[in-house]
Tab-separated table of N, CA and C and ligand atoms in Angstrom:
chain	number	residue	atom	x	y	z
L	1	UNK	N	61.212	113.358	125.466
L	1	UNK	CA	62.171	112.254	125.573
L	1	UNK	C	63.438	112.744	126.277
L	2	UNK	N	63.876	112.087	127.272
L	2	UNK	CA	65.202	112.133	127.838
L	2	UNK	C	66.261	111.649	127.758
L	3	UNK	N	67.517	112.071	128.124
L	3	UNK	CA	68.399	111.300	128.149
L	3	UNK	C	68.957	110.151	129.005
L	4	UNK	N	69.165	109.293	128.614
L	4	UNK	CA	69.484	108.235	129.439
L	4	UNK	C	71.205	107.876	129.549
L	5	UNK	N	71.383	107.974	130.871
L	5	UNK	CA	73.097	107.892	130.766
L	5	UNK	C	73.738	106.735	130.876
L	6	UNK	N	72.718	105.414	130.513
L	6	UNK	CA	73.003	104.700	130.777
L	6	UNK	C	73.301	103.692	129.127
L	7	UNK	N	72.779	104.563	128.389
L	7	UNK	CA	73.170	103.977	126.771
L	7	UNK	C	74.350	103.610	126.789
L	8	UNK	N	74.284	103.034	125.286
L	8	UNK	CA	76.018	102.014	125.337
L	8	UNK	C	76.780	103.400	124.164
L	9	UNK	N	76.926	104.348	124.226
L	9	UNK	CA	77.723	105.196	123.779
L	9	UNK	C	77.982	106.419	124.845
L	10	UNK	N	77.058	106.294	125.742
L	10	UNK	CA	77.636	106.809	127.303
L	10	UNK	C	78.418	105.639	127.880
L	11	UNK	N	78.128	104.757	127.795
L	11	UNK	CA	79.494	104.209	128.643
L	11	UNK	C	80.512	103.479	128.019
L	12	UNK	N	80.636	103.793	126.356
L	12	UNK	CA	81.935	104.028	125.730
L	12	UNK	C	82.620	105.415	125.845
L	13	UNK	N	81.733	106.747	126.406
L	13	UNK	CA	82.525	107.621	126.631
L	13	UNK	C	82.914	107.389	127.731
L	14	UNK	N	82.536	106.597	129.141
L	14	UNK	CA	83.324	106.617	130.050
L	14	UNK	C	83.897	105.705	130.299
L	15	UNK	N	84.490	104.930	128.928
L	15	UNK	CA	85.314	103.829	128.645
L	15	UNK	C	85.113	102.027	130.076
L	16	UNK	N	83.725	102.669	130.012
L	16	UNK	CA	83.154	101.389	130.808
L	16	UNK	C	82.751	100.112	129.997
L	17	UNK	N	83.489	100.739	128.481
L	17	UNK	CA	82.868	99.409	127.655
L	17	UNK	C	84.154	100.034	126.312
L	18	UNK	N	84.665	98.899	125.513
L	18	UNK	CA	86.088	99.618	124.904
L	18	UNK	C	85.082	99.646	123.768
L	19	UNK	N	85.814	100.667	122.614
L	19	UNK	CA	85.542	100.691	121.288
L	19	UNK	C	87.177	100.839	120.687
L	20	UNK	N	86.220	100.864	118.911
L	20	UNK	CA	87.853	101.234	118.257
L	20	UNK	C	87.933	102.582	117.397
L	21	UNK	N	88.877	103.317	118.794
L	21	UNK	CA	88.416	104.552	118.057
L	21	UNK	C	89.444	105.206	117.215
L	22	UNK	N	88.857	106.167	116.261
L	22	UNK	CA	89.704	106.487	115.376
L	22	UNK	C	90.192	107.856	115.853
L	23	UNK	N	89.332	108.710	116.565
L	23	UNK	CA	89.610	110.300	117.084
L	23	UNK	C	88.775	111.159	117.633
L	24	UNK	N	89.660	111.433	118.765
L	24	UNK	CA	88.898	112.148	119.938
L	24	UNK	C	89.480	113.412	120.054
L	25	UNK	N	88.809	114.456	120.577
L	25	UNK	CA	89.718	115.830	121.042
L	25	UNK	C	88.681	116.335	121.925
L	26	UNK	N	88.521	117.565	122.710
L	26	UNK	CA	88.011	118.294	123.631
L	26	UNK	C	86.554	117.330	123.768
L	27	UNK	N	85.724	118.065	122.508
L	27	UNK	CA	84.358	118.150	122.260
L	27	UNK	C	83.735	116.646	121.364
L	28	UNK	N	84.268	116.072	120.819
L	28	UNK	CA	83.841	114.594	120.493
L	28	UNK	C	84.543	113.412	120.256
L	29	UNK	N	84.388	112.325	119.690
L	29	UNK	CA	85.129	111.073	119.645
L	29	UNK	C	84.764	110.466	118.568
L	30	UNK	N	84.889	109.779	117.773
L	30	UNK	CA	84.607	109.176	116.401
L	30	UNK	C	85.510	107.548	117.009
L	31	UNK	N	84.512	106.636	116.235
L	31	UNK	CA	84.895	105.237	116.347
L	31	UNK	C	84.096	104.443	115.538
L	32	UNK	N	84.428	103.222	115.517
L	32	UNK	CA	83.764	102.121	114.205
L	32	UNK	C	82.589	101.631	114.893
L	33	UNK	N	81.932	101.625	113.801
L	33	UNK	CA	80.468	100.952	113.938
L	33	UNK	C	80.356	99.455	114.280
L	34	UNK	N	80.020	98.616	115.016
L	34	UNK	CA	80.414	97.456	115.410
L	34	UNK	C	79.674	96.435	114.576
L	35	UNK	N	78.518	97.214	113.835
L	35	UNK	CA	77.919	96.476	112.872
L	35	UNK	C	77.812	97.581	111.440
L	36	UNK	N	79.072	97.342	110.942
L	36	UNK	CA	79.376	98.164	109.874
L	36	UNK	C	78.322	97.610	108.382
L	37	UNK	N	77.916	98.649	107.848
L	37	UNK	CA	77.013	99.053	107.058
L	37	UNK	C	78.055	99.145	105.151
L	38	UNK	N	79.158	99.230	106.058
L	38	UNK	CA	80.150	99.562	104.717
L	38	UNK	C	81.439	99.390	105.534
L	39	UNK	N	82.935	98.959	104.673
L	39	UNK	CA	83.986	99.207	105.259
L	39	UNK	C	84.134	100.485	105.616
L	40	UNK	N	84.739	100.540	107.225
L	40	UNK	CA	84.768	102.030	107.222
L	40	UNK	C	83.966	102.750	107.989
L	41	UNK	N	82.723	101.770	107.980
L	41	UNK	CA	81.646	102.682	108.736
L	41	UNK	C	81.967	103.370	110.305
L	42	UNK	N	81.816	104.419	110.566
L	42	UNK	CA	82.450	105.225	111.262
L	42	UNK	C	81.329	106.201	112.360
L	43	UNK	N	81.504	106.044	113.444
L	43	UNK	CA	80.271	106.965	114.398
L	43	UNK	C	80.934	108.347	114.764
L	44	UNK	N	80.649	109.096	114.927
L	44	UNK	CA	81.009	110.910	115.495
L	44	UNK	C	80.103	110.513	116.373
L	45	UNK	N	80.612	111.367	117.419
L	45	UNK	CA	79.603	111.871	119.099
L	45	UNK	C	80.170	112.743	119.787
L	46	UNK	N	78.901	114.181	119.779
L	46	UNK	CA	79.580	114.527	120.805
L	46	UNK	C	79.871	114.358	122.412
L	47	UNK	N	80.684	114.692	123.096
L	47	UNK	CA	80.878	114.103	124.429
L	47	UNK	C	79.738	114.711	125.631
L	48	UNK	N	78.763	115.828	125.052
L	48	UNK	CA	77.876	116.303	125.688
L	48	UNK	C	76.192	115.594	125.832
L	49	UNK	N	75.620	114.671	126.761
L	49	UNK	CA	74.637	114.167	127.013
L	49	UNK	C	73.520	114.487	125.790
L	50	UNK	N	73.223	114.402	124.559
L	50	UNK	CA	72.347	114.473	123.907
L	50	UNK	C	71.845	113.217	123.430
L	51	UNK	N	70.608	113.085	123.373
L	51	UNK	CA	69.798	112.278	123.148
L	51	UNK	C	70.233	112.383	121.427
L	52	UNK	N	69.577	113.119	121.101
L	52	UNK	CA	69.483	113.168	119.654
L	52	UNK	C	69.897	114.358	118.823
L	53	UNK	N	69.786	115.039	117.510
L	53	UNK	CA	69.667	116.162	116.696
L	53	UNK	C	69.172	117.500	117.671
L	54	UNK	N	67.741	116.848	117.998
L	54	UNK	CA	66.701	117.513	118.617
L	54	UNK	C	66.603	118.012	120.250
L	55	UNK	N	67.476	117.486	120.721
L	55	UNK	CA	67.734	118.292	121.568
L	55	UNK	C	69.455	118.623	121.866
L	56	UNK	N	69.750	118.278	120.947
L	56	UNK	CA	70.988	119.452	121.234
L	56	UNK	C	71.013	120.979	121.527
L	57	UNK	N	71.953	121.033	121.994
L	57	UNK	CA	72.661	122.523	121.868
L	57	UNK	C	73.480	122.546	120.740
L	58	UNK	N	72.835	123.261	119.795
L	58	UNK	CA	73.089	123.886	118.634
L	58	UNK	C	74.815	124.439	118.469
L	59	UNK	N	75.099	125.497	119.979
L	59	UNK	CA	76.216	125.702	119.985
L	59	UNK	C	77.473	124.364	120.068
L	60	UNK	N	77.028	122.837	120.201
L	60	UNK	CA	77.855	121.747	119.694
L	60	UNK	C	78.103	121.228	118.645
L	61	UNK	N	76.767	121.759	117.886
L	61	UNK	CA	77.567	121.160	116.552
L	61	UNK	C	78.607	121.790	115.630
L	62	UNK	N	78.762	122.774	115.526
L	62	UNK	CA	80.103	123.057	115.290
L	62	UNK	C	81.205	121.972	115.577
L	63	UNK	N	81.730	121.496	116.825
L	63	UNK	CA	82.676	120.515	116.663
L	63	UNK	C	82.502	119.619	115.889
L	64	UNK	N	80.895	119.159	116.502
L	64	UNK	CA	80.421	118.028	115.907
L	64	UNK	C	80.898	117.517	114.314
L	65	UNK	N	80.411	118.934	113.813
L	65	UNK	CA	80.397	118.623	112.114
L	65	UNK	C	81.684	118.417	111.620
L	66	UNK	N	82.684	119.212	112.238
L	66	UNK	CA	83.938	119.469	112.362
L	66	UNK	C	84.461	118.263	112.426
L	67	UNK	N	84.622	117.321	113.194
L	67	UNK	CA	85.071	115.964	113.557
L	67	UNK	C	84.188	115.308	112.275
L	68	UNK	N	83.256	115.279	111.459
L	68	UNK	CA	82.713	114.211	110.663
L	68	UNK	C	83.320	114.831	109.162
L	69	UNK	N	83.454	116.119	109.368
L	69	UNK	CA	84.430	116.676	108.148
L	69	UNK	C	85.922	115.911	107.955
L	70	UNK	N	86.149	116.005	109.384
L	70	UNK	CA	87.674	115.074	109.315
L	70	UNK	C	87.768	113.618	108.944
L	71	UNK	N	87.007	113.213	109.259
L	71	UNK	CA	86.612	111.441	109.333
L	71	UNK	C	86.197	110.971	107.665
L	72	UNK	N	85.137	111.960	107.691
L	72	UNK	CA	84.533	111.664	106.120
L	72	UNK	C	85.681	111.705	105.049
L	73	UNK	N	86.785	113.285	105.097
L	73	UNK	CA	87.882	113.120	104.643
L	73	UNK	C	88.802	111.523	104.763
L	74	UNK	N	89.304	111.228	105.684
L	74	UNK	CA	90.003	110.585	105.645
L	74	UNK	C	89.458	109.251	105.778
L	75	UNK	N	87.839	108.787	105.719
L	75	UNK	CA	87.537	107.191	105.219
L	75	UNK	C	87.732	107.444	103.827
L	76	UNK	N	87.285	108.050	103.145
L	76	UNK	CA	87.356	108.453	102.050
L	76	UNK	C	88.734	108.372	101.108
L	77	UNK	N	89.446	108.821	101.929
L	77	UNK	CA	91.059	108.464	101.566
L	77	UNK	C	91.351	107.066	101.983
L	78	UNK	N	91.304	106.556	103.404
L	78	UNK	CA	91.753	105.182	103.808
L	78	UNK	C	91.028	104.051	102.870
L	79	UNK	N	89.784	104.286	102.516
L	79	UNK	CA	89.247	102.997	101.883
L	79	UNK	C	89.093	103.564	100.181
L	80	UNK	N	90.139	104.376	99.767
L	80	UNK	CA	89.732	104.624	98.329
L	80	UNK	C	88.360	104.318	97.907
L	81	UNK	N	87.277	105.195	98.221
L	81	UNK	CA	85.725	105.308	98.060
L	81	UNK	C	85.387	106.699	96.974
L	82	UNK	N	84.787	105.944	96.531
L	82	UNK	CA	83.931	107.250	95.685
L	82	UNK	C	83.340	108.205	96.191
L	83	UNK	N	82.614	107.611	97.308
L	83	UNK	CA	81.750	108.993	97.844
L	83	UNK	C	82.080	108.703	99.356
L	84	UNK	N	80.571	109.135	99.952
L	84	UNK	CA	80.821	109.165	101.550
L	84	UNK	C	79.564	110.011	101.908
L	85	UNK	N	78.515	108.514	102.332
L	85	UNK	CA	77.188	109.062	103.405
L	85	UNK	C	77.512	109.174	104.795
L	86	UNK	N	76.503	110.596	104.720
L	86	UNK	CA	76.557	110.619	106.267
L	86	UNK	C	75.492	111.015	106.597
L	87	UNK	N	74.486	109.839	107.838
L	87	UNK	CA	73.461	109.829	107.844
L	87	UNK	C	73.534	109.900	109.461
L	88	UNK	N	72.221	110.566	109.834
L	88	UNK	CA	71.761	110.872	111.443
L	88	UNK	C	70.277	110.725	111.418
L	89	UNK	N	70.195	109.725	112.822
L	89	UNK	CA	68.913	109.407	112.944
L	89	UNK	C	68.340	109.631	114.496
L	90	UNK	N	66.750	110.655	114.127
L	90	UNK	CA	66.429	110.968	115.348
L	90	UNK	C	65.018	110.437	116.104
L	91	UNK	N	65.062	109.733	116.968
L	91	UNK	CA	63.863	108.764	117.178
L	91	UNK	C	63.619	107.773	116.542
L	92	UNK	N	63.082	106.777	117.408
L	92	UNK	CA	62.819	105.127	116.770
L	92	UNK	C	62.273	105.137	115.561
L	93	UNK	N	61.266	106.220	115.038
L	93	UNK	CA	60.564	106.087	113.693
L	93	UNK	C	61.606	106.528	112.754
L	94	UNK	N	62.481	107.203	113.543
L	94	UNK	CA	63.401	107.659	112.182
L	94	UNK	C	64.401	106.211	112.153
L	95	UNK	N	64.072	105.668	113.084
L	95	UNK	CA	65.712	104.359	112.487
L	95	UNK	C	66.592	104.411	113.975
L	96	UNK	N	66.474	105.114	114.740
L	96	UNK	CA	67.544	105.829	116.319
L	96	UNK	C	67.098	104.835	117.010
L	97	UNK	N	68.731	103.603	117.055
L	97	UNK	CA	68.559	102.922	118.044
L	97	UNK	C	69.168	102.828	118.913
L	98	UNK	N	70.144	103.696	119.056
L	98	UNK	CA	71.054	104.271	120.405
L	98	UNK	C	71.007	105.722	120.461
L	99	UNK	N	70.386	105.706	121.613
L	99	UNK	CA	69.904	107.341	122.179
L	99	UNK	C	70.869	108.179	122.684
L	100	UNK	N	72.436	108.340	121.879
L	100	UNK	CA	73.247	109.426	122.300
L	100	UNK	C	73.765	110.020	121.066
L	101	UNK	N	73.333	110.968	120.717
L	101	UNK	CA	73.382	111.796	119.346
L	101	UNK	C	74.540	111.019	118.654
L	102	UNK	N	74.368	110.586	117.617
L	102	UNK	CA	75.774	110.265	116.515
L	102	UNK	C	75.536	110.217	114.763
L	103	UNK	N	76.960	110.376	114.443
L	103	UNK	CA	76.372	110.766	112.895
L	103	UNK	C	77.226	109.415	112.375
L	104	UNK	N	76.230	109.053	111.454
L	104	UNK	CA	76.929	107.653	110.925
L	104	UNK	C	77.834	108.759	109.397
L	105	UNK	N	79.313	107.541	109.605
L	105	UNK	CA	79.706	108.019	108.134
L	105	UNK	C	80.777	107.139	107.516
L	106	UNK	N	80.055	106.668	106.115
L	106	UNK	CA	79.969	105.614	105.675
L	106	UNK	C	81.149	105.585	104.441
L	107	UNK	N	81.665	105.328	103.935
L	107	UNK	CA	82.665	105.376	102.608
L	107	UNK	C	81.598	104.397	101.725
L	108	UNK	N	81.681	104.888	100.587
L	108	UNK	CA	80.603	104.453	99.225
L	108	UNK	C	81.754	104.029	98.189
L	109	UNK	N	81.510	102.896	97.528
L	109	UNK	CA	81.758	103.090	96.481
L	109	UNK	C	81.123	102.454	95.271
L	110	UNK	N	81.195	102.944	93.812
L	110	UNK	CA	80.375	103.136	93.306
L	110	UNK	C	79.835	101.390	93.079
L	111	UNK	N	78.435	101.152	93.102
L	111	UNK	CA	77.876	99.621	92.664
L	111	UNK	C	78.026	98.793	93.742
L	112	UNK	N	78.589	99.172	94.707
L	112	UNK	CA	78.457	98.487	95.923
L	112	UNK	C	77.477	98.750	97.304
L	113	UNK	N	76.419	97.484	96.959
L	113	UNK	CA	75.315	98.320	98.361
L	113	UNK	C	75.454	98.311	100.068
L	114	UNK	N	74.673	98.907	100.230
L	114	UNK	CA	75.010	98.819	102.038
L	114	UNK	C	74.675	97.570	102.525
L	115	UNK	N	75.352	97.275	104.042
L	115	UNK	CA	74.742	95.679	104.614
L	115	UNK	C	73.781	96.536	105.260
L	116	UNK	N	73.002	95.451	105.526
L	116	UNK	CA	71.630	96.131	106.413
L	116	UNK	C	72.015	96.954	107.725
L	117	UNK	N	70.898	97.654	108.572
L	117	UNK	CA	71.352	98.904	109.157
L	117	UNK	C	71.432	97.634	110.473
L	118	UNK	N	72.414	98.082	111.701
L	118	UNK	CA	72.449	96.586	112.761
L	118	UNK	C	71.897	95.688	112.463
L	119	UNK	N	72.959	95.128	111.428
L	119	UNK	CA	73.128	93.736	111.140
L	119	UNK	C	74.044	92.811	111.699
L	120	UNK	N	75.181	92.538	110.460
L	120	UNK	CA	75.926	91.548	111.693
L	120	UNK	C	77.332	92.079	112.315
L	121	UNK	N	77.369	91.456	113.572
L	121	UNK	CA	78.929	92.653	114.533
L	121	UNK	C	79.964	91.488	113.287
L	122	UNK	N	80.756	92.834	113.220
L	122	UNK	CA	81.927	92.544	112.369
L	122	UNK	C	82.838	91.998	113.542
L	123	UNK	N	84.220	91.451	112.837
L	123	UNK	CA	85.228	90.700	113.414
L	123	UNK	C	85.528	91.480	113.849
L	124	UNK	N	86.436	91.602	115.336
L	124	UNK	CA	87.313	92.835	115.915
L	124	UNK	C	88.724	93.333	115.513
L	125	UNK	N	89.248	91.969	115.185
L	125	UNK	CA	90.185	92.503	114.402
L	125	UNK	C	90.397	93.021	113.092
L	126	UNK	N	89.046	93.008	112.391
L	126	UNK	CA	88.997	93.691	111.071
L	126	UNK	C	88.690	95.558	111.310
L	127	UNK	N	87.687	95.330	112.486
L	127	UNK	CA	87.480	96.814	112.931
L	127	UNK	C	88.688	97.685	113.368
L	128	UNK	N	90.041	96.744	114.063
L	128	UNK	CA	90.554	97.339	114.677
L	128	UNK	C	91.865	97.711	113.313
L	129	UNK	N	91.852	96.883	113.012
L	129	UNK	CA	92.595	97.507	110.939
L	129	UNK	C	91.653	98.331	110.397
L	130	UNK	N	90.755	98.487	110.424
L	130	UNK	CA	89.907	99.514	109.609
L	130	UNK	C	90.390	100.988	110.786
L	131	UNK	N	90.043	101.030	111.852
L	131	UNK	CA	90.237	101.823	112.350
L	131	UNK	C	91.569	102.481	112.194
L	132	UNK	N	92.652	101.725	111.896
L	132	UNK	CA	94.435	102.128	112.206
L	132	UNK	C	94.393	102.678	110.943
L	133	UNK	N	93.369	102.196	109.863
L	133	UNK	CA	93.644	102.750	108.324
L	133	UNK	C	93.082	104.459	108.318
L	134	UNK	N	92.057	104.617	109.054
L	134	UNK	CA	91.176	105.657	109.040
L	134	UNK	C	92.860	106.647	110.332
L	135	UNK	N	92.526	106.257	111.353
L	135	UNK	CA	93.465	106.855	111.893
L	135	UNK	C	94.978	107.152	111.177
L	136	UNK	N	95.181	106.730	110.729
L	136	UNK	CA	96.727	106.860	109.714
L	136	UNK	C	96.758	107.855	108.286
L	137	UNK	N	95.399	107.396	108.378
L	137	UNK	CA	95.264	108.854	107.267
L	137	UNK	C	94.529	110.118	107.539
L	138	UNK	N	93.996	110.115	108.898
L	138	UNK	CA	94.172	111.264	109.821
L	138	UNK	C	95.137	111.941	109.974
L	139	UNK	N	96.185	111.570	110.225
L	139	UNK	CA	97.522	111.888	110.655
L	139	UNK	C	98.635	112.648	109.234
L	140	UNK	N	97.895	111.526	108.113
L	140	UNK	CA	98.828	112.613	106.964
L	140	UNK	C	98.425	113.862	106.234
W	1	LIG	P1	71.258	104.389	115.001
W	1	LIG	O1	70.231	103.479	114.412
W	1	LIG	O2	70.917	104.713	116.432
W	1	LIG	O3	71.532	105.584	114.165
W	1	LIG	O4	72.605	103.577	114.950
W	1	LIG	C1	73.244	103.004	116.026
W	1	LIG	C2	74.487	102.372	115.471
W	1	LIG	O5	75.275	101.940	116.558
W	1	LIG	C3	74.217	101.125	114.599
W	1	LIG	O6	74.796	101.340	113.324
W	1	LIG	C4	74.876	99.991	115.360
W	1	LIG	O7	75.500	99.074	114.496
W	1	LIG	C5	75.867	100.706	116.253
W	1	LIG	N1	76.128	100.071	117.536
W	1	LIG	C6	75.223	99.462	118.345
W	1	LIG	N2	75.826	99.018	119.478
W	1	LIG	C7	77.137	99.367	119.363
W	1	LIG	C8	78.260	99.189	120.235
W	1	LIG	O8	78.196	98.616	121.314
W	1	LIG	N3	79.459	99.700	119.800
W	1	LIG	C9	79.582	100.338	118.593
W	1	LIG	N4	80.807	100.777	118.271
W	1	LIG	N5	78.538	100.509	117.753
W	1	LIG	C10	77.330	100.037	118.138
């Protein structure tokens, strides 16, 4: 399987299509899920052409994890959550329906279940407050 550079998280990295993002630096970008699964729901990517897990370069995830360490921290703080999944899916049988490596990460809290996996696109302006909440508690 190859990569295709024409996915819609390649051309949110080359901002040929906007998202709402919460944080970017060198090696990846984190932004809201457009069909959030949970308040909060949150994508990591790195900025290097990977399809999936499986063909990465190993030497990326380091940032990678790095950036979902930060994020997971601070949904976690922004949406006062109990916990915090973080799930990655590789190939169509696994659930992978956009082919540019990303780690979903979700804020939990307790007794409350997930909406289905791309279900329905949330409002933009709720994403774009969810995002300023996640970003703001990045920052402290
Ligand atoms: P996968 O099943 O590949 O792990 O998840 C892809 C995720 O991308 C889904 O949760 C879906 O809601 C999200 N998604 C699909 N299209 C877009 C988009 O155009 N923008 C954003 N921000 N998320 C998207």
């Amino acid at each position: 399987m190859s990569y295709d550079a024409n996915n819609i998280f390649a051309k949110i990295l080359r901002a040929e299509i906007p998202c709402h993002k919460v944080y970017e630096d060198e090696h990846t970008l984190a932004f809201m899920d457009v069909m959030p699964q949970a308040d909060g729901h949150t994508l990591v990517i790195p900025k290097m052409p990977f399809r999936n897990l499986l063909d990465a370069d190993p030497k990326a995830l380091g940032s990678l994890m790095t950036t979902v360490h930060k994020v997971a921290n601070a949904a976690k703080r922004a949406f006062g959550a109990d916990g915090v999944l973080i799930q990655q899916f590789n190939e169509p049988a696994a659930g992978q329906t956009v082919f540019h490596l990303h780690v979903h990460v979700l804020p939990r809290h307790e007794g409350v279940p997930l909406r289905p996996h791309s279900g329905k696109m949330a409002d933009h302006a709720v994403l774009a407050e969810h995002a300023a909440r996640i970003t703001a508690a990045l920052a402290s």
